[in-house]
């Protein structure tokens, strides 16, 4: 069976992927997916993504031992323990902890994908691992794969598109059929691969983060295949197991 690989350019199209019954890979390179990966790699027990600050504060009242993490306009909201810088999620801060995470676009893409049977979280950092897991699940369940790009406030993001291409490049060619959008992402990634960080840096969101003083986050998040882990979003919670 050939697995169809689709790509949705913004989070608002996640519903199409859900309706197709595809295994979804949510991508928000800068910085939600990369933060989730580094938090789980450093021993966070689980992450509860929520859409609004209000929900985050309310959940924290119910669970004062959970850490509040995320951003608005790139910065740590008032009374939060952590911002949305992947580099903040160190072992010393997150090991054994549950995190409540709210970000401008990444957690929205997750929420829009949440009714899918399988929602995986992908970034450059785990491109190979998430591609392997997605093809395994898609073949087992006889479904397609959808790369869902979070984008930024409903708009297309260069780095998410390149990451979709990086993941497509790591899927076994003989087992897949790419949609035109997925093919375009693959072509773009191949063009950028040798200068990935420099190319990501040219993007609007990367430039915004650099202006805020988060250049290190862009550099960290532009690394390929650093982690072998695959976060899974199910029943409202992100963990490494399912
Ligand atoms: C988001 O979800 O909108 C991003 O992760 C924003 C950011 O760079 O923190």
mmCIF file with all atom_site columns, N, CA and C in Angstrom, residues 161-222:
data_model
loop_
_atom_site.group_PDB
_atom_site.id
_atom_site.type_symbol
_atom_site.label_atom_id
_atom_site.label_alt_id
_atom_site.label_comp_id
_atom_site.label_asym_id
_atom_site.label_entity_id
_atom_site.label_seq_id
_atom_site.pdbx_PDB_ins_code
_atom_site.Cartn_x
_atom_site.Cartn_y
_atom_site.Cartn_z
_atom_site.occupancy
_atom_site.B_iso_or_equiv
_atom_site.pdbx_formal_charge
_atom_site.auth_seq_id
_atom_site.auth_comp_id
_atom_site.auth_asym_id
_atom_site.auth_atom_id
_atom_site.pdbx_PDB_model_num
ATOM 1   N N  . UNK A 1 161 ? 7.429  25.141 6.585  1.00 0.00 ? 161 UNK A N  1
ATOM 2   C CA . UNK A 1 161 ? 7.392  24.549 5.238  1.00 0.00 ? 161 UNK A CA 1
ATOM 3   C C  . UNK A 1 161 ? 8.673  23.743 4.986  1.00 0.00 ? 161 UNK A C  1
ATOM 4   N N  . UNK A 1 162 ? 9.812  24.324 5.326  1.00 0.00 ? 162 UNK A N  1
ATOM 5   C CA . UNK A 1 162 ? 11.090 23.616 5.144  1.00 0.00 ? 162 UNK A CA 1
ATOM 6   C C  . UNK A 1 162 ? 11.124 22.346 5.996  1.00 0.00 ? 162 UNK A C  1
ATOM 7   N N  . UNK A 1 163 ? 10.561 22.433 7.193  1.00 0.00 ? 163 UNK A N  1
ATOM 8   C CA . UNK A 1 163 ? 10.544 21.260 8.081  1.00 0.00 ? 163 UNK A CA 1
ATOM 9   C C  . UNK A 1 163 ? 9.629  20.173 7.513  1.00 0.00 ? 163 UNK A C  1
ATOM 10  N N  . UNK A 1 164 ? 8.499  20.582 6.928  1.00 0.00 ? 164 UNK A N  1
ATOM 11  C CA . UNK A 1 164 ? 7.637  19.600 6.242  1.00 0.00 ? 164 UNK A CA 1
ATOM 12  C C  . UNK A 1 164 ? 8.450  18.868 5.184  1.00 0.00 ? 164 UNK A C  1
ATOM 13  N N  . UNK A 1 165 ? 9.294  19.609 4.468  1.00 0.00 ? 165 UNK A N  1
ATOM 14  C CA . UNK A 1 165 ? 10.149 18.994 3.447  1.00 0.00 ? 165 UNK A CA 1
ATOM 15  C C  . UNK A 1 165 ? 11.199 18.071 4.042  1.00 0.00 ? 165 UNK A C  1
ATOM 16  N N  . UNK A 1 166 ? 11.745 18.478 5.184  1.00 0.00 ? 166 UNK A N  1
ATOM 17  C CA . UNK A 1 166 ? 12.759 17.631 5.848  1.00 0.00 ? 166 UNK A CA 1
ATOM 18  C C  . UNK A 1 166 ? 12.135 16.300 6.276  1.00 0.00 ? 166 UNK A C  1
ATOM 19  N N  . UNK A 1 167 ? 10.920 16.369 6.784  1.00 0.00 ? 167 UNK A N  1
ATOM 20  C CA . UNK A 1 167 ? 10.242 15.133 7.214  1.00 0.00 ? 167 UNK A CA 1
ATOM 21  C C  . UNK A 1 167 ? 9.900  14.287 5.982  1.00 0.00 ? 167 UNK A C  1
ATOM 22  N N  . UNK A 1 168 ? 9.409  14.934 4.929  1.00 0.00 ? 168 UNK A N  1
ATOM 23  C CA . UNK A 1 168 ? 9.095  14.199 3.686  1.00 0.00 ? 168 UNK A CA 1
ATOM 24  C C  . UNK A 1 168 ? 10.356 13.513 3.138  1.00 0.00 ? 168 UNK A C  1
ATOM 25  N N  . UNK A 1 169 ? 11.493 14.178 3.266  1.00 0.00 ? 169 UNK A N  1
ATOM 26  C CA . UNK A 1 169 ? 12.755 13.617 2.763  1.00 0.00 ? 169 UNK A CA 1
ATOM 27  C C  . UNK A 1 169 ? 13.166 12.374 3.541  1.00 0.00 ? 169 UNK A C  1
ATOM 28  N N  . UNK A 1 170 ? 12.649 12.231 4.750  1.00 0.00 ? 170 UNK A N  1
ATOM 29  C CA . UNK A 1 170 ? 13.028 11.092 5.591  1.00 0.00 ? 170 UNK A CA 1
ATOM 30  C C  . UNK A 1 170 ? 12.001 9.958  5.533  1.00 0.00 ? 170 UNK A C  1
ATOM 31  N N  . UNK A 1 171 ? 10.963 10.124 4.744  1.00 0.00 ? 171 UNK A N  1
ATOM 32  C CA . UNK A 1 171 ? 9.993  9.032  4.550  1.00 0.00 ? 171 UNK A CA 1
ATOM 33  C C  . UNK A 1 171 ? 10.520 8.121  3.436  1.00 0.00 ? 171 UNK A C  1
ATOM 34  N N  . UNK A 1 172 ? 10.278 6.802  3.553  1.00 0.00 ? 172 UNK A N  1
ATOM 35  C CA . UNK A 1 172 ? 10.803 5.896  2.514  1.00 0.00 ? 172 UNK A CA 1
ATOM 36  C C  . UNK A 1 172 ? 10.115 6.148  1.164  1.00 0.00 ? 172 UNK A C  1
ATOM 37  N N  . UNK A 1 173 ? 10.892 6.600  0.185  1.00 0.00 ? 173 UNK A N  1
ATOM 38  C CA . UNK A 1 173 ? 10.389 7.057  -1.121 1.00 0.00 ? 173 UNK A CA 1
ATOM 39  C C  . UNK A 1 173 ? 9.467  6.031  -1.784 1.00 0.00 ? 173 UNK A C  1
ATOM 40  N N  . UNK A 1 174 ? 9.854  4.729  -1.643 1.00 0.00 ? 174 UNK A N  1
ATOM 41  C CA . UNK A 1 174 ? 9.103  3.687  -2.352 1.00 0.00 ? 174 UNK A CA 1
ATOM 42  C C  . UNK A 1 174 ? 7.731  3.425  -1.730 1.00 0.00 ? 174 UNK A C  1
ATOM 43  N N  . UNK A 1 175 ? 7.530  3.933  -0.498 1.00 0.00 ? 175 UNK A N  1
ATOM 44  C CA . UNK A 1 175 ? 6.263  3.641  0.187  1.00 0.00 ? 175 UNK A CA 1
ATOM 45  C C  . UNK A 1 175 ? 5.279  4.797  0.137  1.00 0.00 ? 175 UNK A C  1
ATOM 46  N N  . UNK A 1 176 ? 5.686  5.935  -0.436 1.00 0.00 ? 176 UNK A N  1
ATOM 47  C CA . UNK A 1 176 ? 4.837  7.130  -0.335 1.00 0.00 ? 176 UNK A CA 1
ATOM 48  C C  . UNK A 1 176 ? 4.527  7.757  -1.689 1.00 0.00 ? 176 UNK A C  1
ATOM 49  N N  . UNK A 1 177 ? 3.444  8.546  -1.668 1.00 0.00 ? 177 UNK A N  1
ATOM 50  C CA . UNK A 1 177 ? 3.119  9.394  -2.825 1.00 0.00 ? 177 UNK A CA 1
ATOM 51  C C  . UNK A 1 177 ? 2.899  10.794 -2.264 1.00 0.00 ? 177 UNK A C  1
ATOM 52  N N  . UNK A 1 178 ? 3.667  11.757 -2.743 1.00 0.00 ? 178 UNK A N  1
ATOM 53  C CA . UNK A 1 178 ? 3.579  13.114 -2.193 1.00 0.00 ? 178 UNK A CA 1
ATOM 54  C C  . UNK A 1 178 ? 2.529  13.935 -2.924 1.00 0.00 ? 178 UNK A C  1
ATOM 55  N N  . UNK A 1 179 ? 1.770  14.731 -2.171 1.00 0.00 ? 179 UNK A N  1
ATOM 56  C CA . UNK A 1 179 ? 0.903  15.727 -2.806 1.00 0.00 ? 179 UNK A CA 1
ATOM 57  C C  . UNK A 1 179 ? 1.817  16.805 -3.400 1.00 0.00 ? 179 UNK A C  1
ATOM 58  N N  . UNK A 1 180 ? 1.246  17.668 -4.246 1.00 0.00 ? 180 UNK A N  1
ATOM 59  C CA . UNK A 1 180 ? 2.075  18.727 -4.841 1.00 0.00 ? 180 UNK A CA 1
ATOM 60  C C  . UNK A 1 180 ? 2.656  19.640 -3.757 1.00 0.00 ? 180 UNK A C  1
ATOM 61  N N  . UNK A 1 181 ? 1.852  19.928 -2.724 1.00 0.00 ? 181 UNK A N  1
ATOM 62  C CA . UNK A 1 181 ? 2.348  20.810 -1.652 1.00 0.00 ? 181 UNK A CA 1
ATOM 63  C C  . UNK A 1 181 ? 3.503  20.147 -0.897 1.00 0.00 ? 181 UNK A C  1
ATOM 64  N N  . UNK A 1 182 ? 3.377  18.834 -0.648 1.00 0.00 ? 182 UNK A N  1
ATOM 65  C CA . UNK A 1 182 ? 4.465  18.115 0.039  1.00 0.00 ? 182 UNK A CA 1
ATOM 66  C C  . UNK A 1 182 ? 5.708  18.053 -0.857 1.00 0.00 ? 182 UNK A C  1
ATOM 67  N N  . UNK A 1 183 ? 5.499  17.856 -2.175 1.00 0.00 ? 183 UNK A N  1
ATOM 68  C CA . UNK A 1 183 ? 6.639  17.848 -3.117 1.00 0.00 ? 183 UNK A CA 1
ATOM 69  C C  . UNK A 1 183 ? 7.354  19.194 -3.113 1.00 0.00 ? 183 UNK A C  1
ATOM 70  N N  . UNK A 1 184 ? 6.562  20.279 -3.084 1.00 0.00 ? 184 UNK A N  1
ATOM 71  C CA . UNK A 1 184 ? 7.167  21.625 -3.089 1.00 0.00 ? 184 UNK A CA 1
ATOM 72  C C  . UNK A 1 184 ? 7.997  21.832 -1.827 1.00 0.00 ? 184 UNK A C  1
ATOM 73  N N  . UNK A 1 185 ? 7.483  21.355 -0.690 1.00 0.00 ? 185 UNK A N  1
ATOM 74  C CA . UNK A 1 185 ? 8.233  21.489 0.568  1.00 0.00 ? 185 UNK A CA 1
ATOM 75  C C  . UNK A 1 185 ? 9.538  20.694 0.496  1.00 0.00 ? 185 UNK A C  1
ATOM 76  N N  . UNK A 1 186 ? 9.466  19.500 -0.103 1.00 0.00 ? 186 UNK A N  1
ATOM 77  C CA . UNK A 1 186 ? 10.674 18.671 -0.244 1.00 0.00 ? 186 UNK A CA 1
ATOM 78  C C  . UNK A 1 186 ? 11.714 19.385 -1.127 1.00 0.00 ? 186 UNK A C  1
ATOM 79  N N  . UNK A 1 187 ? 11.249 19.951 -2.232 1.00 0.00 ? 187 UNK A N  1
ATOM 80  C CA . UNK A 1 187 ? 12.171 20.673 -3.125 1.00 0.00 ? 187 UNK A CA 1
ATOM 81  C C  . UNK A 1 187 ? 12.805 21.862 -2.403 1.00 0.00 ? 187 UNK A C  1
ATOM 82  N N  . UNK A 1 188 ? 11.986 22.576 -1.637 1.00 0.00 ? 188 UNK A N  1
ATOM 83  C CA . UNK A 1 188 ? 12.495 23.751 -0.907 1.00 0.00 ? 188 UNK A CA 1
ATOM 84  C C  . UNK A 1 188 ? 13.522 23.312 0.131  1.00 0.00 ? 188 UNK A C  1
ATOM 85  N N  . UNK A 1 189 ? 13.218 22.219 0.832  1.00 0.00 ? 189 UNK A N  1
ATOM 86  C CA . UNK A 1 189 ? 14.157 21.730 1.850  1.00 0.00 ? 189 UNK A CA 1
ATOM 87  C C  . UNK A 1 189 ? 15.488 21.336 1.206  1.00 0.00 ? 189 UNK A C  1
ATOM 88  N N  . UNK A 1 190 ? 15.412 20.622 0.081  1.00 0.00 ? 190 UNK A N  1
ATOM 89  C CA . UNK A 1 190 ? 16.658 20.179 -0.579 1.00 0.00 ? 190 UNK A CA 1
ATOM 90  C C  . UNK A 1 190 ? 17.508 21.379 -0.968 1.00 0.00 ? 190 UNK A C  1
ATOM 91  N N  . UNK A 1 191 ? 16.843 22.435 -1.402 1.00 0.00 ? 191 UNK A N  1
ATOM 92  C CA . UNK A 1 191 ? 17.553 23.656 -1.792 1.00 0.00 ? 191 UNK A CA 1
ATOM 93  C C  . UNK A 1 191 ? 18.227 24.312 -0.578 1.00 0.00 ? 191 UNK A C  1
ATOM 94  N N  . UNK A 1 192 ? 17.554 24.193 0.601  1.00 0.00 ? 192 UNK A N  1
ATOM 95  C CA . UNK A 1 192 ? 18.019 24.915 1.798  1.00 0.00 ? 192 UNK A CA 1
ATOM 96  C C  . UNK A 1 192 ? 18.915 24.078 2.710  1.00 0.00 ? 192 UNK A C  1
ATOM 97  N N  . UNK A 1 193 ? 18.897 22.763 2.493  1.00 0.00 ? 193 UNK A N  1
ATOM 98  C CA . UNK A 1 193 ? 19.488 21.814 3.452  1.00 0.00 ? 193 UNK A CA 1
ATOM 99  C C  . UNK A 1 193 ? 20.924 22.168 3.879  1.00 0.00 ? 193 UNK A C  1
ATOM 100 N N  . UNK A 1 194 ? 21.750 22.567 2.921  1.00 0.00 ? 194 UNK A N  1
ATOM 101 C CA . UNK A 1 194 ? 23.160 22.815 3.243  1.00 0.00 ? 194 UNK A CA 1
ATOM 102 C C  . UNK A 1 194 ? 23.377 24.116 4.014  1.00 0.00 ? 194 UNK A C  1
ATOM 103 N N  . UNK A 1 195 ? 22.367 24.995 3.979  1.00 0.00 ? 195 UNK A N  1
ATOM 104 C CA . UNK A 1 195 ? 22.459 26.260 4.729  1.00 0.00 ? 195 UNK A CA 1
ATOM 105 C C  . UNK A 1 195 ? 21.167 26.446 5.515  1.00 0.00 ? 195 UNK A C  1
ATOM 106 N N  . UNK A 1 196 ? 20.798 25.418 6.254  1.00 0.00 ? 196 UNK A N  1
ATOM 107 C CA . UNK A 1 196 ? 19.449 25.416 6.840  1.00 0.00 ? 196 UNK A CA 1
ATOM 108 C C  . UNK A 1 196 ? 19.243 26.569 7.818  1.00 0.00 ? 196 UNK A C  1
ATOM 109 N N  . UNK A 1 197 ? 20.170 26.715 8.757  1.00 0.00 ? 197 UNK A N  1
ATOM 110 C CA . UNK A 1 197 ? 19.990 27.756 9.770  1.00 0.00 ? 197 UNK A CA 1
ATOM 111 C C  . UNK A 1 197 ? 19.960 29.153 9.118  1.00 0.00 ? 197 UNK A C  1
ATOM 112 N N  . UNK A 1 198 ? 20.858 29.377 8.181  1.00 0.00 ? 198 UNK A N  1
ATOM 113 C CA . UNK A 1 198 ? 20.899 30.685 7.497  1.00 0.00 ? 198 UNK A CA 1
ATOM 114 C C  . UNK A 1 198 ? 19.574 30.937 6.782  1.00 0.00 ? 198 UNK A C  1
ATOM 115 N N  . UNK A 1 199 ? 19.032 29.881 6.164  1.00 0.00 ? 199 UNK A N  1
ATOM 116 C CA . UNK A 1 199 ? 17.763 30.055 5.435  1.00 0.00 ? 199 UNK A CA 1
ATOM 117 C C  . UNK A 1 199 ? 16.616 30.325 6.405  1.00 0.00 ? 199 UNK A C  1
ATOM 118 N N  . UNK A 1 200 ? 16.576 29.551 7.510  1.00 0.00 ? 200 UNK A N  1
ATOM 119 C CA . UNK A 1 200 ? 15.523 29.773 8.512  1.00 0.00 ? 200 UNK A CA 1
ATOM 120 C C  . UNK A 1 200 ? 15.607 31.209 9.041  1.00 0.00 ? 200 UNK A C  1
ATOM 121 N N  . UNK A 1 201 ? 16.857 31.663 9.237  1.00 0.00 ? 201 UNK A N  1
ATOM 122 C CA . UNK A 1 201 ? 17.082 33.029 9.763  1.00 0.00 ? 201 UNK A CA 1
ATOM 123 C C  . UNK A 1 201 ? 16.471 34.117 8.883  1.00 0.00 ? 201 UNK A C  1
ATOM 124 N N  . UNK A 1 202 ? 16.301 33.822 7.585  1.00 0.00 ? 202 UNK A N  1
ATOM 125 C CA . UNK A 1 202 ? 15.740 34.848 6.690  1.00 0.00 ? 202 UNK A CA 1
ATOM 126 C C  . UNK A 1 202 ? 14.221 34.979 6.861  1.00 0.00 ? 202 UNK A C  1
ATOM 127 N N  . UNK A 1 203 ? 13.601 34.030 7.553  1.00 0.00 ? 203 UNK A N  1
ATOM 128 C CA . UNK A 1 203 ? 12.142 34.043 7.704  1.00 0.00 ? 203 UNK A CA 1
ATOM 129 C C  . UNK A 1 203 ? 11.662 35.171 8.615  1.00 0.00 ? 203 UNK A C  1
ATOM 130 N N  . UNK A 1 204 ? 10.410 35.552 8.431  1.00 0.00 ? 204 UNK A N  1
ATOM 131 C CA . UNK A 1 204 ? 9.852  36.679 9.197  1.00 0.00 ? 204 UNK A CA 1
ATOM 132 C C  . UNK A 1 204 ? 9.837  36.393 10.695 1.00 0.00 ? 204 UNK A C  1
ATOM 133 N N  . UNK A 1 205 ? 9.449  35.158 11.064 1.00 0.00 ? 205 UNK A N  1
ATOM 134 C CA . UNK A 1 205 ? 9.348  34.882 12.504 1.00 0.00 ? 205 UNK A CA 1
ATOM 135 C C  . UNK A 1 205 ? 10.737 34.794 13.143 1.00 0.00 ? 205 UNK A C  1
ATOM 136 N N  . UNK A 1 206 ? 11.684 34.205 12.397 1.00 0.00 ? 206 UNK A N  1
ATOM 137 C CA . UNK A 1 206 ? 13.056 34.146 12.922 1.00 0.00 ? 206 UNK A CA 1
ATOM 138 C C  . UNK A 1 206 ? 13.589 35.556 13.143 1.00 0.00 ? 206 UNK A C  1
ATOM 139 N N  . UNK A 1 207 ? 13.326 36.425 12.184 1.00 0.00 ? 207 UNK A N  1
ATOM 140 C CA . UNK A 1 207 ? 13.796 37.809 12.316 1.00 0.00 ? 207 UNK A CA 1
ATOM 141 C C  . UNK A 1 207 ? 13.172 38.480 13.539 1.00 0.00 ? 207 UNK A C  1
ATOM 142 N N  . UNK A 1 208 ? 11.899 38.204 13.749 1.00 0.00 ? 208 UNK A N  1
ATOM 143 C CA . UNK A 1 208 ? 11.191 38.749 14.918 1.00 0.00 ? 208 UNK A CA 1
ATOM 144 C C  . UNK A 1 208 ? 11.842 38.240 16.214 1.00 0.00 ? 208 UNK A C  1
ATOM 145 N N  . UNK A 1 209 ? 12.150 36.929 16.231 1.00 0.00 ? 209 UNK A N  1
ATOM 146 C CA . UNK A 1 209 ? 12.766 36.360 17.435 1.00 0.00 ? 209 UNK A CA 1
ATOM 147 C C  . UNK A 1 209 ? 14.169 36.936 17.661 1.00 0.00 ? 209 UNK A C  1
ATOM 148 N N  . UNK A 1 210 ? 14.902 37.139 16.589 1.00 0.00 ? 210 UNK A N  1
ATOM 149 C CA . UNK A 1 210 ? 16.243 37.736 16.726 1.00 0.00 ? 210 UNK A CA 1
ATOM 150 C C  . UNK A 1 210 ? 16.116 39.122 17.346 1.00 0.00 ? 210 UNK A C  1
ATOM 151 N N  . UNK A 1 211 ? 15.140 39.895 16.879 1.00 0.00 ? 211 UNK A N  1
ATOM 152 C CA . UNK A 1 211 ? 14.945 41.256 17.433 1.00 0.00 ? 211 UNK A CA 1
ATOM 153 C C  . UNK A 1 211 ? 14.608 41.210 18.918 1.00 0.00 ? 211 UNK A C  1
ATOM 154 N N  . UNK A 1 212 ? 13.913 40.112 19.346 1.00 0.00 ? 212 UNK A N  1
ATOM 155 C CA . UNK A 1 212 ? 13.555 39.975 20.769 1.00 0.00 ? 212 UNK A CA 1
ATOM 156 C C  . UNK A 1 212 ? 14.709 39.418 21.603 1.00 0.00 ? 212 UNK A C  1
ATOM 157 N N  . UNK A 1 213 ? 15.811 39.041 20.934 1.00 0.00 ? 213 UNK A N  1
ATOM 158 C CA . UNK A 1 213 ? 16.962 38.510 21.666 1.00 0.00 ? 213 UNK A CA 1
ATOM 159 C C  . UNK A 1 213 ? 17.003 36.990 21.722 1.00 0.00 ? 213 UNK A C  1
ATOM 160 N N  . UNK A 1 214 ? 16.228 36.322 20.826 1.00 0.00 ? 214 UNK A N  1
ATOM 161 C CA . UNK A 1 214 ? 16.156 34.856 20.869 1.00 0.00 ? 214 UNK A CA 1
ATOM 162 C C  . UNK A 1 214 ? 16.864 34.183 19.688 1.00 0.00 ? 214 UNK A C  1
ATOM 163 N N  . UNK A 1 215 ? 17.987 34.760 19.261 1.00 0.00 ? 215 UNK A N  1
ATOM 164 C CA . UNK A 1 215 ? 18.726 34.164 18.131 1.00 0.00 ? 215 UNK A CA 1
ATOM 165 C C  . UNK A 1 215 ? 19.151 32.718 18.432 1.00 0.00 ? 215 UNK A C  1
ATOM 166 N N  . UNK A 1 216 ? 19.529 32.484 19.699 1.00 0.00 ? 216 UNK A N  1
ATOM 167 C CA . UNK A 1 216 ? 19.965 31.125 20.086 1.00 0.00 ? 216 UNK A CA 1
ATOM 168 C C  . UNK A 1 216 ? 18.846 30.099 19.880 1.00 0.00 ? 216 UNK A C  1
ATOM 169 N N  . UNK A 1 217 ? 17.610 30.528 20.104 1.00 0.00 ? 217 UNK A N  1
ATOM 170 C CA . UNK A 1 217 ? 16.478 29.605 19.904 1.00 0.00 ? 217 UNK A CA 1
ATOM 171 C C  . UNK A 1 217 ? 16.359 29.201 18.435 1.00 0.00 ? 217 UNK A C  1
ATOM 172 N N  . UNK A 1 218 ? 16.568 30.169 17.552 1.00 0.00 ? 218 UNK A N  1
ATOM 173 C CA . UNK A 1 218 ? 16.464 29.876 16.111 1.00 0.00 ? 218 UNK A CA 1
ATOM 174 C C  . UNK A 1 218 ? 17.578 28.902 15.717 1.00 0.00 ? 218 UNK A C  1
ATOM 175 N N  . UNK A 1 219 ? 18.786 29.147 16.239 1.00 0.00 ? 219 UNK A N  1
ATOM 176 C CA . UNK A 1 219 ? 19.918 28.265 15.915 1.00 0.00 ? 219 UNK A CA 1
ATOM 177 C C  . UNK A 1 219 ? 19.667 26.855 16.457 1.00 0.00 ? 219 UNK A C  1
ATOM 178 N N  . UNK A 1 220 ? 19.209 26.784 17.704 1.00 0.00 ? 220 UNK A N  1
ATOM 179 C CA . UNK A 1 220 ? 18.944 25.473 18.308 1.00 0.00 ? 220 UNK A CA 1
ATOM 180 C C  . UNK A 1 220 ? 17.870 24.724 17.508 1.00 0.00 ? 220 UNK A C  1
ATOM 181 N N  . UNK A 1 221 ? 16.808 25.421 17.162 1.00 0.00 ? 221 UNK A N  1
ATOM 182 C CA . UNK A 1 221 ? 15.655 24.781 16.508 1.00 0.00 ? 221 UNK A CA 1
ATOM 183 C C  . UNK A 1 221 ? 15.933 24.411 15.054 1.00 0.00 ? 221 UNK A C  1
ATOM 184 N N  . UNK A 1 222 ? 17.030 24.920 14.483 1.00 0.00 ? 222 UNK A N  1
ATOM 185 C CA . UNK A 1 222 ? 17.347 24.640 13.074 1.00 0.00 ? 222 UNK A CA 1
ATOM 186 C C  . UNK A 1 222 ? 18.236 23.403 12.917 1.00 0.00 ? 222 UNK A C  1
#
